[in-house]
Coordinates of C-alpha atoms in Angstrom, one line a residue:
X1 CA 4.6 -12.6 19.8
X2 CA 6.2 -9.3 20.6
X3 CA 5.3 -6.8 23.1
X4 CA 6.4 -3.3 23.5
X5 CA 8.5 -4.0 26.2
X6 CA 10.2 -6.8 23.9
X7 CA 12.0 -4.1 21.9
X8 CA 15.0 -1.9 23.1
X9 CA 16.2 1.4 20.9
X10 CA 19.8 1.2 20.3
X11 CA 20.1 4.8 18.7
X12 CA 18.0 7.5 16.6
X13 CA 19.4 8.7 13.3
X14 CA 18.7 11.6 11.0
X15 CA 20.2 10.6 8.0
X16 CA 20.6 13.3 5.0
X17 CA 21.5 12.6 1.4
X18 CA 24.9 12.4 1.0
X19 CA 27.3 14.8 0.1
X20 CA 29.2 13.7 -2.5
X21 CA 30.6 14.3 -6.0
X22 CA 27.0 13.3 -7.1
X23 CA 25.7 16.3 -5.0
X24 CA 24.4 18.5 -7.9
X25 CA 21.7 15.7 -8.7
X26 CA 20.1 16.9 -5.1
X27 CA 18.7 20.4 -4.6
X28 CA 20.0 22.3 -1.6
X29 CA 16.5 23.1 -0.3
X30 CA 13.1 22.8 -2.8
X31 CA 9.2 23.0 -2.4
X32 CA 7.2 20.9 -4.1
X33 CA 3.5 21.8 -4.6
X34 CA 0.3 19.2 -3.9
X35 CA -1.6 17.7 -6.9
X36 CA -5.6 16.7 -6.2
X37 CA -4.2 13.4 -6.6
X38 CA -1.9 13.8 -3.3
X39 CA -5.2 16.0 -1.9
X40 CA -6.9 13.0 -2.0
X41 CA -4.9 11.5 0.9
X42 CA -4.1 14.4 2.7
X43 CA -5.7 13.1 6.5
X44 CA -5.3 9.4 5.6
X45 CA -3.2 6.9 8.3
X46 CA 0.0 7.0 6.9
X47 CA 1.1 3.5 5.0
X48 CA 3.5 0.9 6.4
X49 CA 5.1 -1.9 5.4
X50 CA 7.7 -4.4 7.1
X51 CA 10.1 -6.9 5.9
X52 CA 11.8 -9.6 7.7
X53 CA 14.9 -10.8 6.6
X54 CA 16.9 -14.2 8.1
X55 CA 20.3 -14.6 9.0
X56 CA 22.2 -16.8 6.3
X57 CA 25.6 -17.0 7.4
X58 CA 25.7 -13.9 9.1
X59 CA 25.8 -13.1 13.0
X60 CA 24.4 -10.1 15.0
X61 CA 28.3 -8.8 15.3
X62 CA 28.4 -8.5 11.0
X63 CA 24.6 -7.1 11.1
X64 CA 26.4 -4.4 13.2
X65 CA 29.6 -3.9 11.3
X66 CA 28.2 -4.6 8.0
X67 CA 24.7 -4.7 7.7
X68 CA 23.1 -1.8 9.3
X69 CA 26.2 0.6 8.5
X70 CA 25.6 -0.3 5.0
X71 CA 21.8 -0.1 5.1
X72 CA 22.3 3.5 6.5
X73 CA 25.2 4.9 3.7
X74 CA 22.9 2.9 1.3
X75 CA 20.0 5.6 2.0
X76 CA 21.9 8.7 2.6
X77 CA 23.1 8.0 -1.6
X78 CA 19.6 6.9 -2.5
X79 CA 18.0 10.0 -1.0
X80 CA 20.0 12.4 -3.5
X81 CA 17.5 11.3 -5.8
X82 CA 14.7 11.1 -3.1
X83 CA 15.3 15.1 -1.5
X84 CA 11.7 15.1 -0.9
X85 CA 11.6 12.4 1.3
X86 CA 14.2 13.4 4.2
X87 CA 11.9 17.2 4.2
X88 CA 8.4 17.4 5.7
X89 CA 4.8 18.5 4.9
X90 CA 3.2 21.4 6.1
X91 CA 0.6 23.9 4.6
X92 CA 1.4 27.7 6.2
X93 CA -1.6 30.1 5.7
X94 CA -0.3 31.7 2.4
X95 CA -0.2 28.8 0.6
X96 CA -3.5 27.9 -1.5
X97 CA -2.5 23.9 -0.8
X98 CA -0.5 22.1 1.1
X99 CA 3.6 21.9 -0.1
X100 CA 6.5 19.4 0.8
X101 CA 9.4 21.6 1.9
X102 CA 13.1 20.2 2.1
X103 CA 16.1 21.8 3.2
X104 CA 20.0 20.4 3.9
X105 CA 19.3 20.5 7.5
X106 CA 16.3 17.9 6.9
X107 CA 16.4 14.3 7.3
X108 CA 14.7 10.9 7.4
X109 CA 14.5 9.5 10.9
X110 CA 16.1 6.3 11.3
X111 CA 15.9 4.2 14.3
X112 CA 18.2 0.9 15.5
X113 CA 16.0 -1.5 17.7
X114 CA 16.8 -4.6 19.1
X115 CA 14.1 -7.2 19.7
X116 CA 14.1 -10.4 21.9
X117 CA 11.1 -11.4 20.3
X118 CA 11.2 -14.4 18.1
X119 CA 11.8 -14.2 14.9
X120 CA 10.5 -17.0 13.4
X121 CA 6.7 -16.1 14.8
X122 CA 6.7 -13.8 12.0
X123 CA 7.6 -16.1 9.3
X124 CA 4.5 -18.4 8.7
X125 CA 1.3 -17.1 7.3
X126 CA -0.4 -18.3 11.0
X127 CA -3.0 -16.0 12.2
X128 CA -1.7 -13.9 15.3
X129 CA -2.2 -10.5 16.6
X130 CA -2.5 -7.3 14.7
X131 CA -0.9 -5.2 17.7
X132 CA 2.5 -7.7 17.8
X133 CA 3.9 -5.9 14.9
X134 CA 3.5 -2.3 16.4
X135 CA 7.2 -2.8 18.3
X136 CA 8.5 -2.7 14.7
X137 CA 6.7 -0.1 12.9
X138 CA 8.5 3.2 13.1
X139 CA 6.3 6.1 14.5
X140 CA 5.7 9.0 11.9
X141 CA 5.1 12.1 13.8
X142 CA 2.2 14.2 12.6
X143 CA 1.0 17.4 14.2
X144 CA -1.6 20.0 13.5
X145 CA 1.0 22.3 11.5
X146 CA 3.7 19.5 9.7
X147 CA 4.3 16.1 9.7
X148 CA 7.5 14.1 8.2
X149 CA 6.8 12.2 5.0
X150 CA 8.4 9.2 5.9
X151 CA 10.0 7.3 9.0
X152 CA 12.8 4.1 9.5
X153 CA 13.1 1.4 11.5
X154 CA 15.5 -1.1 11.4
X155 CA 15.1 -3.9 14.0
X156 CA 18.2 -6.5 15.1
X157 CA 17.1 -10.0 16.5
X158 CA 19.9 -11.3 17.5
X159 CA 21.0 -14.6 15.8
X160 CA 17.9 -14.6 13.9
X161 CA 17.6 -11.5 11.3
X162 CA 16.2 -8.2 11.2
X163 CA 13.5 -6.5 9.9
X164 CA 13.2 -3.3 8.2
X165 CA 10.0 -0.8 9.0
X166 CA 8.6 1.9 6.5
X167 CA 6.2 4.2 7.5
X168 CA 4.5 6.5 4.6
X169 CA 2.5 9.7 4.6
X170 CA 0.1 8.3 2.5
X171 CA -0.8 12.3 0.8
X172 CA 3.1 12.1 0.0
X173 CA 3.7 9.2 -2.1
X174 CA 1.4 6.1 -3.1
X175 CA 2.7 2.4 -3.1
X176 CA 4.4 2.4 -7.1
X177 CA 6.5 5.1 -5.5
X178 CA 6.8 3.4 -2.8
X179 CA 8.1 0.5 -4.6
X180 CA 10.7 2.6 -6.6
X181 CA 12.1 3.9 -3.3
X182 CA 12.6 0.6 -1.7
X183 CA 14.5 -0.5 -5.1
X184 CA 16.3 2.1 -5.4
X185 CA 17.6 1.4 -1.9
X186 CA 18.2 -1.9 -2.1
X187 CA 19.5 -1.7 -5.4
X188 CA 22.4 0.9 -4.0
X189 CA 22.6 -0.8 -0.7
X190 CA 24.3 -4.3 -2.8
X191 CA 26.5 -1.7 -5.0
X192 CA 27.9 -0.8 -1.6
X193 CA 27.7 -4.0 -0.3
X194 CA 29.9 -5.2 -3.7
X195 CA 32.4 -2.1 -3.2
X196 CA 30.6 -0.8 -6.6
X197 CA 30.5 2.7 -7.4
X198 CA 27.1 4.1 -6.8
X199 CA 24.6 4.9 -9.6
X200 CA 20.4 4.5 -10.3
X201 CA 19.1 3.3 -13.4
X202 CA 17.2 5.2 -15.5
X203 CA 14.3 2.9 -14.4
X204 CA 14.9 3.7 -10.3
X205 CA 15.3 7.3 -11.1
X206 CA 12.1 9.3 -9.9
X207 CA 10.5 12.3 -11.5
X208 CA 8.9 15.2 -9.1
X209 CA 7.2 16.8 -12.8
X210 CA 4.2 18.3 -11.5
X211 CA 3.4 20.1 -14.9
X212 CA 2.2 16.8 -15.7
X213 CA -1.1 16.3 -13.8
X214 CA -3.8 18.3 -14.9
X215 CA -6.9 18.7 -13.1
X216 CA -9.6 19.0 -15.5
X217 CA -12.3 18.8 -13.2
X218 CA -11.1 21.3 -10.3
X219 CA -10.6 17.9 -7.7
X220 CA -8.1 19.9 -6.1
X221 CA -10.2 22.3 -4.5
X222 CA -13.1 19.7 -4.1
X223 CA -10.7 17.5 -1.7
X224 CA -9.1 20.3 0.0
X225 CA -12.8 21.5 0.8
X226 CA -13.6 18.4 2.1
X227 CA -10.8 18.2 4.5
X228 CA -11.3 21.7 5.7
X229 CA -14.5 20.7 6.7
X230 CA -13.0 17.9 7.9
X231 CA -11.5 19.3 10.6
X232 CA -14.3 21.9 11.4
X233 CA -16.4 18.2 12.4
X234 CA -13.9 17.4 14.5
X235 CA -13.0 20.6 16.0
X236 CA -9.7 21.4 14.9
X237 CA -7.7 24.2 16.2
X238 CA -6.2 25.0 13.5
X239 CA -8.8 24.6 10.5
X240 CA -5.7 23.7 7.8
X241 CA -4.7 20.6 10.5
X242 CA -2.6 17.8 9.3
X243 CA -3.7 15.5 11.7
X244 CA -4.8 12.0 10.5
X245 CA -8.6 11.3 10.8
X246 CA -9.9 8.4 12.5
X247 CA -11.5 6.8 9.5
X248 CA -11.8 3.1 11.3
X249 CA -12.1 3.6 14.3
X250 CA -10.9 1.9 17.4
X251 CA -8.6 -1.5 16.2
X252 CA -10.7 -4.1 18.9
X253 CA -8.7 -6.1 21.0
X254 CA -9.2 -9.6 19.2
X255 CA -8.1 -8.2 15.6
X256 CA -5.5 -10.2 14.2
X257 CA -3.5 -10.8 10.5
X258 CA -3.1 -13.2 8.4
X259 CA -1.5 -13.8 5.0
X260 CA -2.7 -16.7 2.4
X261 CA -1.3 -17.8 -1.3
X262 CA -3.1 -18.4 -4.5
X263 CA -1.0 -20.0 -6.7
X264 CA -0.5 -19.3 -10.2
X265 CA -2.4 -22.7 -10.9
X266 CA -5.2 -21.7 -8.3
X267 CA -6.1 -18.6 -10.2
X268 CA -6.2 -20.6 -13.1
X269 CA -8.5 -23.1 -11.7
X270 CA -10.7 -19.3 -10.9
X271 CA -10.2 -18.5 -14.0
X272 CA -11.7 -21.7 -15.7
X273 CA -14.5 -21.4 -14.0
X274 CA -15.2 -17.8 -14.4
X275 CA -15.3 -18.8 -18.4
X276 CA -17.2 -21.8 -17.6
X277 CA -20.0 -20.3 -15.8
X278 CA -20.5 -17.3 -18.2
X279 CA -20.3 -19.3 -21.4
X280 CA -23.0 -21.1 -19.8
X281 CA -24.7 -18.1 -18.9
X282 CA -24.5 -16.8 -22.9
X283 CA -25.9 -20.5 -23.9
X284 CA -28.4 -19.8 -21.5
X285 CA -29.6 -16.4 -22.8
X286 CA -29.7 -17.3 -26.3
X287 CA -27.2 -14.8 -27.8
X288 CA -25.7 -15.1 -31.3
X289 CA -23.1 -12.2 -31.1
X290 CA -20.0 -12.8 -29.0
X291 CA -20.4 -11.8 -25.6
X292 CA -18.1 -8.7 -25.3
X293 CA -14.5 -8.8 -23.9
X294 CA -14.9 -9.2 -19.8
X295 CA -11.4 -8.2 -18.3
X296 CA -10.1 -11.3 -16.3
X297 CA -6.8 -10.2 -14.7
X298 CA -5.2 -12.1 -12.0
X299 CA -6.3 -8.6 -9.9
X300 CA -10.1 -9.5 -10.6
X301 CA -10.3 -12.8 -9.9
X302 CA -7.8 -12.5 -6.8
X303 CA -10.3 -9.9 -5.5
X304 CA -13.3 -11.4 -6.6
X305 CA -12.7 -15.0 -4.4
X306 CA -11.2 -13.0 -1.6
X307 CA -14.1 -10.9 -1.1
X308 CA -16.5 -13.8 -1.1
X309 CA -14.3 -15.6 1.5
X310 CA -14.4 -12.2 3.4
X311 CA -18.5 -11.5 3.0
X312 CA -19.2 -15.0 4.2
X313 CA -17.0 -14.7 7.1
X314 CA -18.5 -11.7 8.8
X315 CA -21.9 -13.2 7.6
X316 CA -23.0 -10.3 6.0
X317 CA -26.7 -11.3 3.6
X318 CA -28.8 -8.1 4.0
X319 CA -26.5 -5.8 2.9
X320 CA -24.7 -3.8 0.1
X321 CA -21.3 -4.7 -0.3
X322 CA -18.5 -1.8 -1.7
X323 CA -15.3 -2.6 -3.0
X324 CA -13.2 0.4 -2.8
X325 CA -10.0 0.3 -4.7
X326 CA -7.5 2.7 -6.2
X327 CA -6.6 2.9 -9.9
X328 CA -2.9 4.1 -11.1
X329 CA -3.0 6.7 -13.4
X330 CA -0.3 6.8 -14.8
X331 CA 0.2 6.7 -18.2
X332 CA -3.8 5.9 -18.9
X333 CA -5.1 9.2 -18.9
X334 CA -5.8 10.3 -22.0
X335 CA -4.1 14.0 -22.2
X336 CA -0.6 15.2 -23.3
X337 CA 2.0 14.5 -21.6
X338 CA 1.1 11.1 -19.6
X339 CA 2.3 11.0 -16.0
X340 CA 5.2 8.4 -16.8
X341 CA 6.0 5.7 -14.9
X342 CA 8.7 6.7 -12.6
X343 CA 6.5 9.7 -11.5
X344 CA 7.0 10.0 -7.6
X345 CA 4.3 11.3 -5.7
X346 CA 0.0 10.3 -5.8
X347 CA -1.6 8.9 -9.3
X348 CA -4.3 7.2 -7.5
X349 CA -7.7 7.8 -8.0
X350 CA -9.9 5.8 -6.0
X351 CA -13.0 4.1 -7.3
X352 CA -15.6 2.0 -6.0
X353 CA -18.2 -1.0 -7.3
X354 CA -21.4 -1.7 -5.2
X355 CA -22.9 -5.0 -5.2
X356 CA -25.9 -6.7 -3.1
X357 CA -24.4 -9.2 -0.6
X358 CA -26.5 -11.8 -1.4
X359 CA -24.7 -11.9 -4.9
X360 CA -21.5 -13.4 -2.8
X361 CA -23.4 -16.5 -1.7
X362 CA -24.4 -17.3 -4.7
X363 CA -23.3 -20.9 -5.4
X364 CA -21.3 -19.0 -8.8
X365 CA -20.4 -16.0 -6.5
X366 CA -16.8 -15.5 -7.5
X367 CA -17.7 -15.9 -11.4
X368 CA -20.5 -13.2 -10.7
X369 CA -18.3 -10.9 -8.6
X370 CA -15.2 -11.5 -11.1
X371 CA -18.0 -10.2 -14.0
X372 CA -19.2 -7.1 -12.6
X373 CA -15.4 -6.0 -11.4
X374 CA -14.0 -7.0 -14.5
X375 CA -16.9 -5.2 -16.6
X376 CA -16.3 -1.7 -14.0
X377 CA -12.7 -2.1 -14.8
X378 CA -13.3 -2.3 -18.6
X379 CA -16.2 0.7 -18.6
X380 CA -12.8 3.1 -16.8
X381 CA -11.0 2.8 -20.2
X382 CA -14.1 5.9 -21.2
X383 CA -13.1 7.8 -18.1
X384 CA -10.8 7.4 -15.1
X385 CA -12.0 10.7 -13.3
X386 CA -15.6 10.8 -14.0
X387 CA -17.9 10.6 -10.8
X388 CA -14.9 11.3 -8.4
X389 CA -17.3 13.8 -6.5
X390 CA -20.2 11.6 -6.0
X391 CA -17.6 9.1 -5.1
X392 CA -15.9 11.8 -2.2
X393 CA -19.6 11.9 -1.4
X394 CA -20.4 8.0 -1.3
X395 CA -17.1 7.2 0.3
X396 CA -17.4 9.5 3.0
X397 CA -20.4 8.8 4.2
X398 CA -20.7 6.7 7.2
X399 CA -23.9 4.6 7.0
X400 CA -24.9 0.7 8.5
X401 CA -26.7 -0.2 5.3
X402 CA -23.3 -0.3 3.2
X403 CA -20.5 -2.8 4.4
X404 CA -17.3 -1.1 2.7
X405 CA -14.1 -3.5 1.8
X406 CA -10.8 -1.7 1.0
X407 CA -8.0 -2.9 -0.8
X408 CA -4.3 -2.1 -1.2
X409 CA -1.5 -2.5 -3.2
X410 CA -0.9 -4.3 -6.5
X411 CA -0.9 -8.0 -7.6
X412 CA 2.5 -7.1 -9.6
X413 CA 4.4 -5.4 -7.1
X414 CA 7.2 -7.4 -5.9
X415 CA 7.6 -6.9 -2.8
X416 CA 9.5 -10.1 -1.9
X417 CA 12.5 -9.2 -4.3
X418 CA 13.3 -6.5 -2.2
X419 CA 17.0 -7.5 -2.1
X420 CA 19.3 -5.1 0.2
X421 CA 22.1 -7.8 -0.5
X422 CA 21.7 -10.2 2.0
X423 CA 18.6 -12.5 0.8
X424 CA 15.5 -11.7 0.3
X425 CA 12.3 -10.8 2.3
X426 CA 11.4 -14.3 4.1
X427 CA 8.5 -12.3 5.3
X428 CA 6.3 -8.8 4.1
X429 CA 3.7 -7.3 6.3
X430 CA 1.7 -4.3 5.8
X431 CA 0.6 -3.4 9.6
X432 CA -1.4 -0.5 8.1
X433 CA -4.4 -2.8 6.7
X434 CA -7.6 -2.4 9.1
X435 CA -10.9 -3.8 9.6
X436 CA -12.2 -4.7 6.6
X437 CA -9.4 -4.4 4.1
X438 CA -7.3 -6.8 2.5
X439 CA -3.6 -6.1 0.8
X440 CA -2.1 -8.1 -2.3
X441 CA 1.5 -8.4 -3.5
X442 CA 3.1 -10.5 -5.9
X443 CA 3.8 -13.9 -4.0
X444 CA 7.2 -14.8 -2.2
X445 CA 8.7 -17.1 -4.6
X446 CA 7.8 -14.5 -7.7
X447 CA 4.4 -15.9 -8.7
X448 CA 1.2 -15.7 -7.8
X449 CA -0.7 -13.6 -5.3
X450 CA 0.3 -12.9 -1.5
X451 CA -3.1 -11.8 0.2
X452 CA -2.9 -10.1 3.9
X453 CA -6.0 -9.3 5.4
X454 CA -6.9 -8.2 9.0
X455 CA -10.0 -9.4 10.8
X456 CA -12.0 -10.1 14.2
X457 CA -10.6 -13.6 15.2
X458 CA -13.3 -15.5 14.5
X459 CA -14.4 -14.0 11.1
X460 CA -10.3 -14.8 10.2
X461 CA -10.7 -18.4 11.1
X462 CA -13.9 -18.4 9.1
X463 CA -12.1 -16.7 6.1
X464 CA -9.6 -19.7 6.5
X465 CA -11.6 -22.5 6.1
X466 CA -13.7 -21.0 3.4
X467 CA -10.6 -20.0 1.5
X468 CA -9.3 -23.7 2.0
X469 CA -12.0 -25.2 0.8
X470 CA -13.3 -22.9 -1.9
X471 CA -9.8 -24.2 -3.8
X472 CA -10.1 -27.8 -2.9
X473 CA -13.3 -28.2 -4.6
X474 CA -11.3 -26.5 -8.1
X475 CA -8.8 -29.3 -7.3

């Protein structure tokens, strides 16, 4: 695996959107206010995500000719849709919340590395060492008074591939605009590649609306608060600090990654038995009426037999267990108008289910876990933001008696189709995910779930074998 002194940086660009004849769709200089959904985030580590790409008939002298030169005109046109991504975050003392300002002499930092690292180390879902992506991460600078909202890194091994390195201000932009960035890039990045004219669909086209989050219970100033006190814990200078909190910790030296696959007919072998065991339960309990409608999604049951996997790893019986997960607003909410779907910015709200740890070793564990998610899921359609203080309060306190699990992502985001023109991913990585958390993605060949998780090395090898075997016995 790679070590710092691995990589080598070839140059540092600060590329701008382009001036062209499309110029007029990009604002010479804008400010563009928080919503308590991007509050929410504010101190948060910022998000990243990398992708490997292999060499498939192409040499290190065309990823220099062709390759990076078009991945780096590719941006500078996808950013005239994107202004607020090549400007920076800051919140100056006359301004009630924190703002993203961009002007024409901004930019998003994009570095060229070269690797000698092996490329193929990366490509396998083996368990390795958290710490050998860091080389290929791109470092987002964040200081007390501003901090960019997003960094590049694109990293050349020769003869092999490359890989290219997001990192996110998480406060800035959650992963579905995340996702519309990176297709939009890669979308324009094969126009250019095909000597096509440059244009977004309507689709890849993002809207910066604010006037359409509304804030009917005053969150804004509840999570601005809470990060103003924040900082007064941990003796902040400057009491309106940008500086990321130290949520988890200190990463130990024997945390490592891994990735693992459920097929599409492994979650329905899940699913099966989720029905099974509760239409037994109903016989049992000697209803008449129709049990009412549990919500099975590939997201529940995904969740639900990762999280036993992960409980019985770290051997956890004596506990409560919280699942803490986000929930896209967008167009759920019922007000007028609905955040659509190409809204760029936060529409996360983050929610969380406690159960008793003893309930994930029950021999029907995942059916019981799937149950109670599926059943919180289904109780949101009454009210997405309803509890989010007790929840601020819940989440942020730090207590032994509570083993919290964090998820990100989305079981529908396809991650693996992001195309840039020359094949797709053969590997994605989010480097962001820490102790205790767990990432899913659509799978590499377009079905099914990708799940990444980072853990101690022995409660990984643990989660292994239980994962392996837990589907063997559905075989």
């Amino acid at each position: 695996m790679a070590s710092p002194d691995s990589v080598k940086i070839l140059e540092v660009y600060k590329v701008a959107p382009a001036a062209n004849n499309h110029s007029q769709e990009s604002a010479a200089e804008l400010s563009l206010p928080f919503t308590f959904y991007d509050s929410t985030w504010l101190k948060f580590p910022p998000t990243q995500n990398l992708f490997f790409y292999k060499f498939t008939g192409s040499t290190s002298d065309i990823f220099h000719s062709i390759i990076f030169p078009t991945l780096k005109e590719s941006l500078a046109h996808t950013l005239v849709h994107f202004c607020p991504l090549a400007g920076h975050l800051t919140w100056p003392p006359n301004e009630p919340r924190p703002i993203i300002v961009y002007s024409q002499n901004h930019g998003v930092p994009l570095a060229l590395v070269e690797s000698n690292a092996n490329l193929d180390d990366y490509i396998s879902n083996d368990i390795h060492e958290a710490a050998a992506a860091r080389p290929y991460v791109p470092a987002l600078h964040i200081s007390e008074t501003m901090a960019w909202t997003m960094a590049l890194q694109v990293t050349l091994f020769p003869g092999k591939g490359f890989c290219i390195g997001i990192t996110t201000h998480h406060a800035v932009f959650d992963g579905k605009s995340a996702y519309i960035f990176l297709r939009a890039w890669a979308y324009t990045s094969k126009q250019i590649e095909k000597g096509e004219s440059v244009s977004l669909s309507p689709e890849l086209i993002p809207s910066f609306d604010r006037t359409v989050v509304k804030d009917p219970g005053e969150f804004e100033s509840m999570y601005l608060n809470h990060w103003l006190a924040v900082n007064e814990l941990e003796s902040q200078s400057n009491p309106r600090s940008l500086k990321v909190s130290n949520f988890f910790g200190t990463i130990p030296n024997d945390f490592v990654r891994s990735s693992f696959y459920l097929s599409p007919e492994s979650i329905k072998k899940i699913k099966e038995r989720v029905i099974t065991y509760l239409q037994h339960q109903q016989k049992n309990s000697g209803l008449i009426e129709p049990a009412k409608r549990l919500h099975i999604s590939t997201f529940v049951l995904t969740c639900a037999y990762a999280l036993v996997c992960m409980v019985k790893s770290k051997r956890v019986s004596n506990k409560k267990v919280a699942f803490v997960f986000g929930v896209d607003c967008r167009s759920r909410l019922n007000i007028s108008p609905l955040i659509p779907e190409n809204y760029f910015g936060n529409a996360i709200i983050l929610h969380d289910m406690v159960v008793e740890a003893g309930d994930f070793y029950d021999e029907n564990g995942v059916a019981s876990i799937a149950k109670k998610l599926g059943d919180y899921i289904s109780g949101l359609e009454k009210g997405l933001l309803e509890g989010a203080k007790e929840r601020l309060e819940r989440l942020s306190y730090v207590g032994d008696e509570t083993l919290k699990f964090g998820i990100a992502g989305a079981t529908r985001l396809a991650f693996y189709n992001m195309e840039f023109g020359w094949g797709k991913p053969v590997k994605v990585e989010i480097p962001s995910i820490n102790v205790n958390a767990l990432s899913v993605m659509e799978g590499r060949d377009g079905n099914g779930v990708e799940i990444g998780l980072g853990l101690m090395k022995h409660e990984m090898e643990a989660f292994a074998s239980l994962f392996a075997q837990g589907l063997n016995v559905m075989q």
